[in-house]
mmCIF file of C-alpha atoms and ligand atoms in Angstrom:
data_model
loop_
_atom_site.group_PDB
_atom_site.id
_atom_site.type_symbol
_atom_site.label_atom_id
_atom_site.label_comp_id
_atom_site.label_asym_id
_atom_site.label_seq_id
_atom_site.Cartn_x
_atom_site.Cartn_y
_atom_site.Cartn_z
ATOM 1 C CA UNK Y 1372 -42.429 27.555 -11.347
ATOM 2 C CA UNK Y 1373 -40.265 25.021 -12.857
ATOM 3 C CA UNK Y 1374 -37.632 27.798 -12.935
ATOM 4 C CA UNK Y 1375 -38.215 28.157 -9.304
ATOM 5 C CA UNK Y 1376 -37.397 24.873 -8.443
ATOM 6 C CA UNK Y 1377 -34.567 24.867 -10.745
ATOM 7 C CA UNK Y 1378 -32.651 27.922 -9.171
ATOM 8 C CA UNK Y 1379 -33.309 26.651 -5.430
ATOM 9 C CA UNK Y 1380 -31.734 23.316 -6.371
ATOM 10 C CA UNK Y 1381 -28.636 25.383 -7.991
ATOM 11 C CA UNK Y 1382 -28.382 27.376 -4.829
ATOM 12 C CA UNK Y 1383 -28.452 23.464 -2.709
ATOM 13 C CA UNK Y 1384 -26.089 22.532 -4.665
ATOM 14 C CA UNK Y 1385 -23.437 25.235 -5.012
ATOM 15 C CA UNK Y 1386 -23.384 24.988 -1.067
ATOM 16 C CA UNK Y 1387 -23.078 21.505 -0.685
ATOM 17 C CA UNK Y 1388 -19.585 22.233 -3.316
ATOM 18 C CA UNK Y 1389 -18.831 25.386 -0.924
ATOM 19 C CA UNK Y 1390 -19.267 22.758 2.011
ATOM 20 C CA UNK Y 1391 -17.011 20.035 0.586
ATOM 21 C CA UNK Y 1392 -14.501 22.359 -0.737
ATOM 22 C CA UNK Y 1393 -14.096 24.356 3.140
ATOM 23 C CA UNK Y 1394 -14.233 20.365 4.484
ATOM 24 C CA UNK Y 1395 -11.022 19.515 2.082
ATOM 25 C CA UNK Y 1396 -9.377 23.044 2.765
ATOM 26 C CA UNK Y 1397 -9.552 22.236 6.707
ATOM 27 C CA UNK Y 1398 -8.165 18.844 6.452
ATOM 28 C CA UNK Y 1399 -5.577 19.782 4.280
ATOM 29 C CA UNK Y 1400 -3.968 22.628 7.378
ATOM 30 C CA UNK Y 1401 -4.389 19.962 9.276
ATOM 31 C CA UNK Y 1402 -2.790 17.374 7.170
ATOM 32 C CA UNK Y 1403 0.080 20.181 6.867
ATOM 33 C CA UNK Y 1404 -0.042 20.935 10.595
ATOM 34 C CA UNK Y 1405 0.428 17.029 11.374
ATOM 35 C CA UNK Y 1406 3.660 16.870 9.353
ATOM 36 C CA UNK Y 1407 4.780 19.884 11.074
ATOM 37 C CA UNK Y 1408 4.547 18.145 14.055
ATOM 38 C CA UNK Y 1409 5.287 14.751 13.282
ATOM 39 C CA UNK Y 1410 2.261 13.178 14.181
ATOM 40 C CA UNK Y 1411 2.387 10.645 11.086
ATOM 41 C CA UNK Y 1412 3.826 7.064 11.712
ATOM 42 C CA UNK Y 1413 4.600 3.515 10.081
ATOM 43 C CA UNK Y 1414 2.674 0.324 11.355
ATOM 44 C CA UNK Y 1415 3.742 -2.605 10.127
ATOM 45 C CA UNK Y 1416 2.048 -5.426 8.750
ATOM 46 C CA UNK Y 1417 3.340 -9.072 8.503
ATOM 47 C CA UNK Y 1418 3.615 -11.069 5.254
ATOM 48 C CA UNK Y 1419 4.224 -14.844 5.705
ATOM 49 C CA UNK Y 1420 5.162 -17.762 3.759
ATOM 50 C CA UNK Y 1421 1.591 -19.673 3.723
ATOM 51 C CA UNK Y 1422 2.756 -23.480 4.003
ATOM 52 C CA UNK Y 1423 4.300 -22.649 7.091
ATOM 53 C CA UNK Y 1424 3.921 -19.029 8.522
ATOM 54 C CA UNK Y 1425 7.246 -18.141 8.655
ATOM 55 C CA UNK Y 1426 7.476 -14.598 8.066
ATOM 56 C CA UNK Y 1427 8.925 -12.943 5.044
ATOM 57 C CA UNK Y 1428 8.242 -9.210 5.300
ATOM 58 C CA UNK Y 1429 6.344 -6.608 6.272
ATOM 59 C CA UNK Y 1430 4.402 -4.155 4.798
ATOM 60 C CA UNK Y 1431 4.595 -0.362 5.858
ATOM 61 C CA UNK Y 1432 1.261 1.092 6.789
ATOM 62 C CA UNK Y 1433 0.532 5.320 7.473
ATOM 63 C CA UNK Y 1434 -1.220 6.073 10.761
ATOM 64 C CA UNK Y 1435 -2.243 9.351 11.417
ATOM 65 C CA UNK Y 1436 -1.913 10.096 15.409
ATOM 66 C CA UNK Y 1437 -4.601 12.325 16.034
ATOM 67 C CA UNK Y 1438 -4.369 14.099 19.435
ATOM 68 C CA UNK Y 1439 -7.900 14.127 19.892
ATOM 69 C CA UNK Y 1440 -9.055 11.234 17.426
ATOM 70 C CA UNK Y 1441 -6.355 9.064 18.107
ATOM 71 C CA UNK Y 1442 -4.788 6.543 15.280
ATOM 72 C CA UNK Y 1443 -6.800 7.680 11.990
ATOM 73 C CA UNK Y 1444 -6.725 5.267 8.750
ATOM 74 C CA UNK Y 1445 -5.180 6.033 5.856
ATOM 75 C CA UNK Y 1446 -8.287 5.662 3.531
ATOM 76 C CA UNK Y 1447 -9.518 8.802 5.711
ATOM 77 C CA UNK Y 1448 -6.667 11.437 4.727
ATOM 78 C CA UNK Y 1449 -4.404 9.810 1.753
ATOM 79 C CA UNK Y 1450 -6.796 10.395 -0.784
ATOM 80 C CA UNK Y 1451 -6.494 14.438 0.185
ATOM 81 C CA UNK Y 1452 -2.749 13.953 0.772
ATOM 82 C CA UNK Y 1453 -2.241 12.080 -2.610
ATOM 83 C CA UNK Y 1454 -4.037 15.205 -4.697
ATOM 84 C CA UNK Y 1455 -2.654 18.199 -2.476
ATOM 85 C CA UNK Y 1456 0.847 19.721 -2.290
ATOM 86 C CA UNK Y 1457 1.679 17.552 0.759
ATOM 87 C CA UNK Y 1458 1.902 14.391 -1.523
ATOM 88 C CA UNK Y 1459 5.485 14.283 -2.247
ATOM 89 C CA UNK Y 1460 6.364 15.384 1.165
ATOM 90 C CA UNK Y 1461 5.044 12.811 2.632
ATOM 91 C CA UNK Y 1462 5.769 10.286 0.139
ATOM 92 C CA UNK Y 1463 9.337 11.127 0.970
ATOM 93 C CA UNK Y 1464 8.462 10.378 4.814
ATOM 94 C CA UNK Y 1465 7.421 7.473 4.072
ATOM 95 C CA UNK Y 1466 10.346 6.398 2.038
ATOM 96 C CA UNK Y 1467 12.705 7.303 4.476
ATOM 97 C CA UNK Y 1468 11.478 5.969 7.210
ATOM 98 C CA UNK Y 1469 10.207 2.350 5.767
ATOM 99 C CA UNK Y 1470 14.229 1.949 4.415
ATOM 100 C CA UNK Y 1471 15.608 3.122 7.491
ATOM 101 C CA UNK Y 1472 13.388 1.190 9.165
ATOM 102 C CA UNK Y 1473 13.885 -2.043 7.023
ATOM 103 C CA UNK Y 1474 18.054 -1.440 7.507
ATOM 104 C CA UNK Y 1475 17.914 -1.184 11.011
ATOM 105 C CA UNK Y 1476 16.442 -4.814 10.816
ATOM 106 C CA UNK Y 1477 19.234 -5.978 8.333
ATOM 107 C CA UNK Y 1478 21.427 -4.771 10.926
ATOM 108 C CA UNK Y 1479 19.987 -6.928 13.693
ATOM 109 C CA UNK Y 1480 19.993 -9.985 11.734
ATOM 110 C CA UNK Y 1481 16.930 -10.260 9.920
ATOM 111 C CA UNK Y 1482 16.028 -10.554 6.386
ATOM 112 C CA UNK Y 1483 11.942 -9.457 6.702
ATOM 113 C CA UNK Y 1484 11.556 -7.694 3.463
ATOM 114 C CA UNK Y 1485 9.628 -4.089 3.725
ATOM 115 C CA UNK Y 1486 7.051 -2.990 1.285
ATOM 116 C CA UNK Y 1487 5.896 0.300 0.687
ATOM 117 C CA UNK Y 1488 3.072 1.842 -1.060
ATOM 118 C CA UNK Y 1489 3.715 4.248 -3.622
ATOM 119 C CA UNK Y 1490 1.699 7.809 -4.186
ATOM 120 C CA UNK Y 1491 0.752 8.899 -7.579
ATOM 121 C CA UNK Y 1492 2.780 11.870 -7.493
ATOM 122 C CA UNK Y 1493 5.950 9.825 -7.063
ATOM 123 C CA UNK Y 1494 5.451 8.197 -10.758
ATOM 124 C CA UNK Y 1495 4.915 11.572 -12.124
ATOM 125 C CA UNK Y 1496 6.712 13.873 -11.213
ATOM 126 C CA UNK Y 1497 10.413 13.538 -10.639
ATOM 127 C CA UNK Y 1498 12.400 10.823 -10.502
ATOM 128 C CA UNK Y 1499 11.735 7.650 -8.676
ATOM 129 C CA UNK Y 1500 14.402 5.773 -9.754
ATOM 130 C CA UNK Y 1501 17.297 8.457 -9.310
ATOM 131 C CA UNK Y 1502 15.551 8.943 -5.212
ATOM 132 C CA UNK Y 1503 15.496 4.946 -4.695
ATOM 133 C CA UNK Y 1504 18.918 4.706 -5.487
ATOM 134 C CA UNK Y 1505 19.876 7.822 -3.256
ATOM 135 C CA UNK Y 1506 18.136 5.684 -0.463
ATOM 136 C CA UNK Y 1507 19.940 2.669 -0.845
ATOM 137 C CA UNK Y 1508 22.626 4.588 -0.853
ATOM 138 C CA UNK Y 1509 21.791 6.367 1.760
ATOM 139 C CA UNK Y 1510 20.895 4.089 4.166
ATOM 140 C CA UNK Y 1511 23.254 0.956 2.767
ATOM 141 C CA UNK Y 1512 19.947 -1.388 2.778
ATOM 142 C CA UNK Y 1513 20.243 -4.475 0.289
ATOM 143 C CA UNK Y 1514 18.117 -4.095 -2.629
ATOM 144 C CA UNK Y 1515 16.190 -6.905 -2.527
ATOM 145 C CA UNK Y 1516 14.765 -5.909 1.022
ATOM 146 C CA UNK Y 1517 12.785 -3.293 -0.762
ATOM 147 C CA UNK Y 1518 9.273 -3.465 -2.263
ATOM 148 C CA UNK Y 1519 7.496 -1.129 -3.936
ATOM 149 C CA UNK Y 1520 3.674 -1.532 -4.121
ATOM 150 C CA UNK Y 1521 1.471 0.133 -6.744
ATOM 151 C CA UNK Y 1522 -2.198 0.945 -7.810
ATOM 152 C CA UNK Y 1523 -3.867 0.617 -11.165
ATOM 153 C CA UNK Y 1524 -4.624 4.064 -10.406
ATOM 154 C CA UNK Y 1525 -1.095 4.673 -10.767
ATOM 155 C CA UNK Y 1526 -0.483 3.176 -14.034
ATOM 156 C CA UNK Y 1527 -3.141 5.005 -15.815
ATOM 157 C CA UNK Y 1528 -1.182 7.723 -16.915
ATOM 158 C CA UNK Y 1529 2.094 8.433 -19.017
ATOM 159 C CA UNK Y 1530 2.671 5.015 -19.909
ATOM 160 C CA UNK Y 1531 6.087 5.294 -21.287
ATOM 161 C CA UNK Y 1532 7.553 7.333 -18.319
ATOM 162 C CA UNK Y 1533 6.472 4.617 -15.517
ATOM 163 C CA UNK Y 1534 7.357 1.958 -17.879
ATOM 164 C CA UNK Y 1535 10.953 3.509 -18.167
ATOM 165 C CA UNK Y 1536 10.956 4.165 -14.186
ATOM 166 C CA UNK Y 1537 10.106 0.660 -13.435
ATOM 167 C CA UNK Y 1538 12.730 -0.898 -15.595
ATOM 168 C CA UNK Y 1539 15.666 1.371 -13.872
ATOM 169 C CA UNK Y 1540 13.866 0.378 -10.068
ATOM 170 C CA UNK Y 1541 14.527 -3.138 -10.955
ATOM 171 C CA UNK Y 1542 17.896 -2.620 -12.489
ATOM 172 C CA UNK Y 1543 18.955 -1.413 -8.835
ATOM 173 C CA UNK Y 1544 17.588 -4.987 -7.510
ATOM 174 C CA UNK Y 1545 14.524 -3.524 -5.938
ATOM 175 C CA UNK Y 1546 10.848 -5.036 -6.789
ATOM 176 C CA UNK Y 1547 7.261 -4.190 -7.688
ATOM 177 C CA UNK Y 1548 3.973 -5.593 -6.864
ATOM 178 C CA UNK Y 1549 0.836 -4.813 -8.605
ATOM 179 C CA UNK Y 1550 -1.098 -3.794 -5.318
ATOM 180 C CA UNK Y 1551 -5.355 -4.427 -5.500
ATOM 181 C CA UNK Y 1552 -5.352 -6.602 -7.951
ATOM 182 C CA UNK Y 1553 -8.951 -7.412 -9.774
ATOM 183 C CA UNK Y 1554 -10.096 -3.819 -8.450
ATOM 184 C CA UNK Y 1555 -9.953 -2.224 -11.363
ATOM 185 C CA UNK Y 1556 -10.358 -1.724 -14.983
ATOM 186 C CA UNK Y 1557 -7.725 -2.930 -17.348
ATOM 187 C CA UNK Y 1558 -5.419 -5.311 -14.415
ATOM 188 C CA UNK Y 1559 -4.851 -7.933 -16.849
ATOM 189 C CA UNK Y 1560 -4.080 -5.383 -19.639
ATOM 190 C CA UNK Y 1561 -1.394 -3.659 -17.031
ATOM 191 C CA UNK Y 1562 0.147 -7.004 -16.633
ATOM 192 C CA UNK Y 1563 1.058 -7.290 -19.983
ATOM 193 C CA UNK Y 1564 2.662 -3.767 -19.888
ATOM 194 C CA UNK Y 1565 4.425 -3.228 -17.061
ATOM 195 C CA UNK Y 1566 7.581 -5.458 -15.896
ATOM 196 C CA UNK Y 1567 6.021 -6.594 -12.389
ATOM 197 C CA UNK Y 1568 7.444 -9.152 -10.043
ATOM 198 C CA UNK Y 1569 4.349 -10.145 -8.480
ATOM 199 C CA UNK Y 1570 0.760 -9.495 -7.334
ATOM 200 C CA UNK Y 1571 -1.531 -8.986 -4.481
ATOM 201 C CA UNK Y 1572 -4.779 -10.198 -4.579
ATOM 202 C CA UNK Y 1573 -7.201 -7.826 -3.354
ATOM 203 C CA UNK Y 1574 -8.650 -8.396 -0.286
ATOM 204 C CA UNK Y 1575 -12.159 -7.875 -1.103
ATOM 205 C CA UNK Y 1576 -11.445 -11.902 -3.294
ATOM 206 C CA UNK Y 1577 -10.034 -12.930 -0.320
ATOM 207 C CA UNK Y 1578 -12.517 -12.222 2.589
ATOM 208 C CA UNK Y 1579 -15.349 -14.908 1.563
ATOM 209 C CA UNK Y 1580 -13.154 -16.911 -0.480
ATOM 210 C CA UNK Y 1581 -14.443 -20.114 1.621
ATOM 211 C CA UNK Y 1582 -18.346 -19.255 1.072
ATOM 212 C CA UNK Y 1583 -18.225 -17.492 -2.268
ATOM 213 C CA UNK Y 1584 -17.266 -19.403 -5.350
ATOM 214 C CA UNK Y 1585 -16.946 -16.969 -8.156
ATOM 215 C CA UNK Y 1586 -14.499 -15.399 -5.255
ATOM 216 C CA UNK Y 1587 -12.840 -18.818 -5.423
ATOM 217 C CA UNK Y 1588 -12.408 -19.160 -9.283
ATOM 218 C CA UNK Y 1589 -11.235 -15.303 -9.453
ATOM 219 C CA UNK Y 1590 -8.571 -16.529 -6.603
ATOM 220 C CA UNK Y 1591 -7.904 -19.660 -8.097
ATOM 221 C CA UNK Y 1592 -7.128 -18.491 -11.586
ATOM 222 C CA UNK Y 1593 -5.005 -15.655 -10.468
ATOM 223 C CA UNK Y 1594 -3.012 -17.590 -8.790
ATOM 224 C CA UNK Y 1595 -2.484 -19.684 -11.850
ATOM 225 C CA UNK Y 1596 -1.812 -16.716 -13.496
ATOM 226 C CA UNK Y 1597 0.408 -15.320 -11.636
ATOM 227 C CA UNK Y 1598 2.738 -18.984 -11.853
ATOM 228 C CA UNK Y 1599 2.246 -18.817 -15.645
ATOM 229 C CA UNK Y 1600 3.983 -15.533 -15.971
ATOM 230 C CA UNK Y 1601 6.632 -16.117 -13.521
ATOM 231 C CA UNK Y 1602 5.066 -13.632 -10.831
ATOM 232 C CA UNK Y 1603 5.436 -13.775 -6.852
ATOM 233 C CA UNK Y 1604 1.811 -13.792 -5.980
ATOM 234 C CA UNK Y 1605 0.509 -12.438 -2.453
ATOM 235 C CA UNK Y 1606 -3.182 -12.778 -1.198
ATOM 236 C CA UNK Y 1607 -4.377 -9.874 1.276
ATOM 237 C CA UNK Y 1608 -7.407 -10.084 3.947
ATOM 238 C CA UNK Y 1609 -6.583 -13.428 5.237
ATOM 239 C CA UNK Y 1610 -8.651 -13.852 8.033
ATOM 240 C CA UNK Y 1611 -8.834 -17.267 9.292
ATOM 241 C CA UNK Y 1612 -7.072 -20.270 8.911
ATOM 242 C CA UNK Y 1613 -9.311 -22.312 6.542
ATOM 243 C CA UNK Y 1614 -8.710 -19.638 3.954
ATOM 244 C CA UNK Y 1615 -4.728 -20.018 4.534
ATOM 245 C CA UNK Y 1616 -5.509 -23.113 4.038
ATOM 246 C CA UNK Y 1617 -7.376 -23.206 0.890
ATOM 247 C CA UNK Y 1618 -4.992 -20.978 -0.708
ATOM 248 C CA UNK Y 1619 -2.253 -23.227 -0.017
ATOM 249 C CA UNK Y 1620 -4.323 -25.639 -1.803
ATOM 250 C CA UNK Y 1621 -4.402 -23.331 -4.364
ATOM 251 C CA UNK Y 1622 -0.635 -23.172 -4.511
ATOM 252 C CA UNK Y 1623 -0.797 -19.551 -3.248
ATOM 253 C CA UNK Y 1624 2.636 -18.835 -1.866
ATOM 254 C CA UNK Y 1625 2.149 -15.733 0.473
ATOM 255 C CA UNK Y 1626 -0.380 -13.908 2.602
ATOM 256 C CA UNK Y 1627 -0.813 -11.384 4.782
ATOM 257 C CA UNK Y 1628 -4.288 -10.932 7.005
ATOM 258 C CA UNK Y 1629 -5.546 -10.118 10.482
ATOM 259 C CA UNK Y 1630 -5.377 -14.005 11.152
ATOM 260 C CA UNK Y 1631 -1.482 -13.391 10.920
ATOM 261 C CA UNK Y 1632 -1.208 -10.141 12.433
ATOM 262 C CA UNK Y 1633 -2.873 -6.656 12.323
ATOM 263 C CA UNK Y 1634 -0.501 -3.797 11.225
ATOM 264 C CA UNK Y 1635 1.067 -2.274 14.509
ATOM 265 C CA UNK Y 1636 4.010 -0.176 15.814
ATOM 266 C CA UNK Y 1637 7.538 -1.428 14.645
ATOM 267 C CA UNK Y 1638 8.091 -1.999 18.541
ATOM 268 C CA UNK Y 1639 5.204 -3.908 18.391
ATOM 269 C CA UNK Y 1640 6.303 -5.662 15.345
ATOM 270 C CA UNK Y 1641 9.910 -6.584 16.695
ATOM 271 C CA UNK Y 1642 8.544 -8.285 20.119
ATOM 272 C CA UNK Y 1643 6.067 -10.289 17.737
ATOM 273 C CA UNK Y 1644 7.462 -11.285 15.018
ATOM 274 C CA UNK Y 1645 11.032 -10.457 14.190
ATOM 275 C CA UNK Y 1646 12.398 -11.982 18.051
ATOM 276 C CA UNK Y 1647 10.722 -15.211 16.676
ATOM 277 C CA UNK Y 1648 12.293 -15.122 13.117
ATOM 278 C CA UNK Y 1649 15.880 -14.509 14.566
ATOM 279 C CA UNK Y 1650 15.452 -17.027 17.118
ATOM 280 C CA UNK Y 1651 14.305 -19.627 14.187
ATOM 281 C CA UNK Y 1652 17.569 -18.502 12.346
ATOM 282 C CA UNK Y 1653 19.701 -19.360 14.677
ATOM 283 C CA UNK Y 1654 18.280 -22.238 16.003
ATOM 284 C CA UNK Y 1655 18.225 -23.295 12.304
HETATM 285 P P1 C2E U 1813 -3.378 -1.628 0.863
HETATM 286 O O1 C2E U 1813 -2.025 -1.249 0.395
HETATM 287 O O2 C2E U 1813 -4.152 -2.587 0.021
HETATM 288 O O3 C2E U 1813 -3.164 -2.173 2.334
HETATM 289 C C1 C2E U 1813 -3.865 -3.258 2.894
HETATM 290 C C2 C2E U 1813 -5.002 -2.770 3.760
HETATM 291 O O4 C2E U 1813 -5.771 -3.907 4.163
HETATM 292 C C3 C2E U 1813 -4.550 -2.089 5.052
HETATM 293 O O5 C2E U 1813 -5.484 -1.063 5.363
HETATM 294 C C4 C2E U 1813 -4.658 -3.223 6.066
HETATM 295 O O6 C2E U 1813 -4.836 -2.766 7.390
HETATM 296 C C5 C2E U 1813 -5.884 -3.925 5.557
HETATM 297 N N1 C2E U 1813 -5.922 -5.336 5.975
HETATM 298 C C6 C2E U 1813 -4.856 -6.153 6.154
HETATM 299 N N2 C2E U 1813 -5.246 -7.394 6.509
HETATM 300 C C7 C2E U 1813 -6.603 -7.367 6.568
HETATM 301 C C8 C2E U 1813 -7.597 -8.357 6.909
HETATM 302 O O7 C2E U 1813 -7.300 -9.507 7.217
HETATM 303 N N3 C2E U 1813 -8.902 -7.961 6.854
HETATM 304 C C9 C2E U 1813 -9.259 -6.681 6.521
HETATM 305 N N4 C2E U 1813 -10.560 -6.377 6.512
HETATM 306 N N5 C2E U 1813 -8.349 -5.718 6.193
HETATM 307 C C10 C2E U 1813 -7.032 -6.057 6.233
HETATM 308 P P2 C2E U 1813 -5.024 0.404 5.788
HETATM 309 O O8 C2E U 1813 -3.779 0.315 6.622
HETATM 310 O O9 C2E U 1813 -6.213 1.107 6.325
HETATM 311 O O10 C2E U 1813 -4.587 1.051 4.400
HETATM 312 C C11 C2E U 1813 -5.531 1.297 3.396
HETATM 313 C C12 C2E U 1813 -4.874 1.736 2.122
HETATM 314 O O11 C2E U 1813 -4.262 3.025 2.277
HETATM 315 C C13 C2E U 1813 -3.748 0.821 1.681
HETATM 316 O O12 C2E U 1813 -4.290 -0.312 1.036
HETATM 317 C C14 C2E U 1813 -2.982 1.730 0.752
HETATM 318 O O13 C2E U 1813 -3.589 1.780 -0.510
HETATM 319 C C15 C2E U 1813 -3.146 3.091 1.423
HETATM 320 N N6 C2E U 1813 -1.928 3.382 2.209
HETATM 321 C C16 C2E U 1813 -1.588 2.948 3.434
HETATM 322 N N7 C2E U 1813 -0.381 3.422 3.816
HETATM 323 C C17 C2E U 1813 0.073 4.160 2.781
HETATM 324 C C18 C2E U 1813 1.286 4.903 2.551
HETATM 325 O O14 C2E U 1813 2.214 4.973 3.369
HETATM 326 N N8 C2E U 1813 1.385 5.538 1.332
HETATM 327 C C19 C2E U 1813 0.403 5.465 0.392
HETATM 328 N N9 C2E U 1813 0.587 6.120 -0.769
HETATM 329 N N10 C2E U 1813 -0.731 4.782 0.586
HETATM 330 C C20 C2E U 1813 -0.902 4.127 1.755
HETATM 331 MG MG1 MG U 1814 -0.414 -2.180 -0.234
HETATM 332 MG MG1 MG U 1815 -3.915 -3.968 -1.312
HETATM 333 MG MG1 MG U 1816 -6.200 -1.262 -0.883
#
């Protein structure tokens, strides 16, 4: 009997694997199809200077425009895009069109820094560096209006070749921010590796920073942290203005949250934000 059971559970779950596995196949045509078509776009997010809101950049956001489901989140197709064949083409989308994007608003004026976040398969396979400085290049965008974001998940493997990568991004004036920090395993320990210019604080810190206070000491020591070792440090999921507050308090330099601004359109993004920031400029 005991056999029994064991073979009908087998059979469960070899179809629940069969399931998945047709579930991931159809989302990946379809991730393949949307490319093809061009149905993947950039929303923007604004990052601000916390002591007085002026903003500083922006970071670059996928948005999948469904024709039936309309704007899909990233955490709903990346992680099949990061670990298909797709990756690195639309890594390479994203690239492009975040610099372009960020030199078209050098060219009107603005200096709104644009951060993007890096795939896995951009760190290990081919080389980073050698595209960045193509895109510069390419697109004649200054340097230091360039951000790269990146993910503990992206530092877990071949050490030495993303060590080596990072030091010749930097060389071409461009920086990097640990992105999620606290979410994982060995952050501090990755800090002490990698040549990083700064830090975001993960979100998840930031959300009940007023009502939880482990949340606060986590925040609070980070950001002293982050001062010690001479890094930019950026707090995510700011969603009120008490908790801008309190991390000002905290000597926290930049945020970026829904209280500030929801990622949107570039168009979007331009009537918002960057009119304002030009105006301010030359007013100033
Ligand atoms: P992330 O890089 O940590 O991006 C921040 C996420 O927090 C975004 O989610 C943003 O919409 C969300 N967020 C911002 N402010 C708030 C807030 O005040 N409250 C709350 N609750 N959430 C806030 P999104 O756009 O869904 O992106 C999720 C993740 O997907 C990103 O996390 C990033 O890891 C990944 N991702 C997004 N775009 C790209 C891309 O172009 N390439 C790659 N490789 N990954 C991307
Ligand atoms: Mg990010
Ligand atoms: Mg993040
Ligand atoms: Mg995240």
């Amino acid at each position: 009997k005991a056999k029994l059971t064991r073979r009908g559970s087998h059979v469960i779950f070899e179809n629940a694997i069969r399931q998945e596995l047709e579930n991931r196949l159809t989302l990946e045509s379809e991730l393949a199809l949307a490319a093809d078509r061009g149905e993947f776009e950039l929303f923007y997010q604004p990052q601000v200077r916390l002591v007085d809101g002026g903003l500083v950049g922006a970071e670059a956001l996928i948005r999948w425009r469904h024709p039936l489901r309309g704007h899909v989140s990233p955490g709903e197709f990346m992680p099949v895009v990061n670990t298909s064949a797709l990756s690195e083409r639309i890594a390479t989308w994203v690239m492009e069109t975040a610099a372009r994007q960020a030199r078209a608003w050098e060219l009107s004026g603005s200096s709104v820094r644009v951060a993007i976040n890096l795939s896995p398969s951009q760190l290990h396979s081919g080389d980073l560096a050698h595209s960045v400085a193509t895109l510069l290049d390419t697109t004649g965008l200054t340097p230091s209006l360039l951000e790269l974001e990146v993910t503990e998940d992206i530092l877990l493997h071949d050490e030495a070749r993303v060590l080596d990568m990072f030091k010749r991004i930097q060389q071409l004036g461009v920086r990097i921010l640990f992105d999620d920090f606290g979410t994982g395993y060995a952050s501090l320990s990755y800090l002490k590796k990698f040549p990083l210019d700064g830090l975001k604080i993960d979100r998840s810190f930031v959300l009940d920073l007023l009502a939880d206070s482990d949340d606060a000491a986590i925040v609070g020591s980070t950001i002293g942290l982050s001062k010690q070792l001479g890094l930019t440090v950026v707090a995510e999921g700011i969603e009120n203005r008490a908790t801008a507050d309190f991390l000002v308090s905290m000597g926290c330099e930049e945020g970026q949250g829904y209280f500030f601004g929801r990622p949107m359109p570039a168009a979007a993004f331009e009537t918002q934000f960057l009119t304002a920031e030009l105006e301010a400029v030359s007013a100033a």
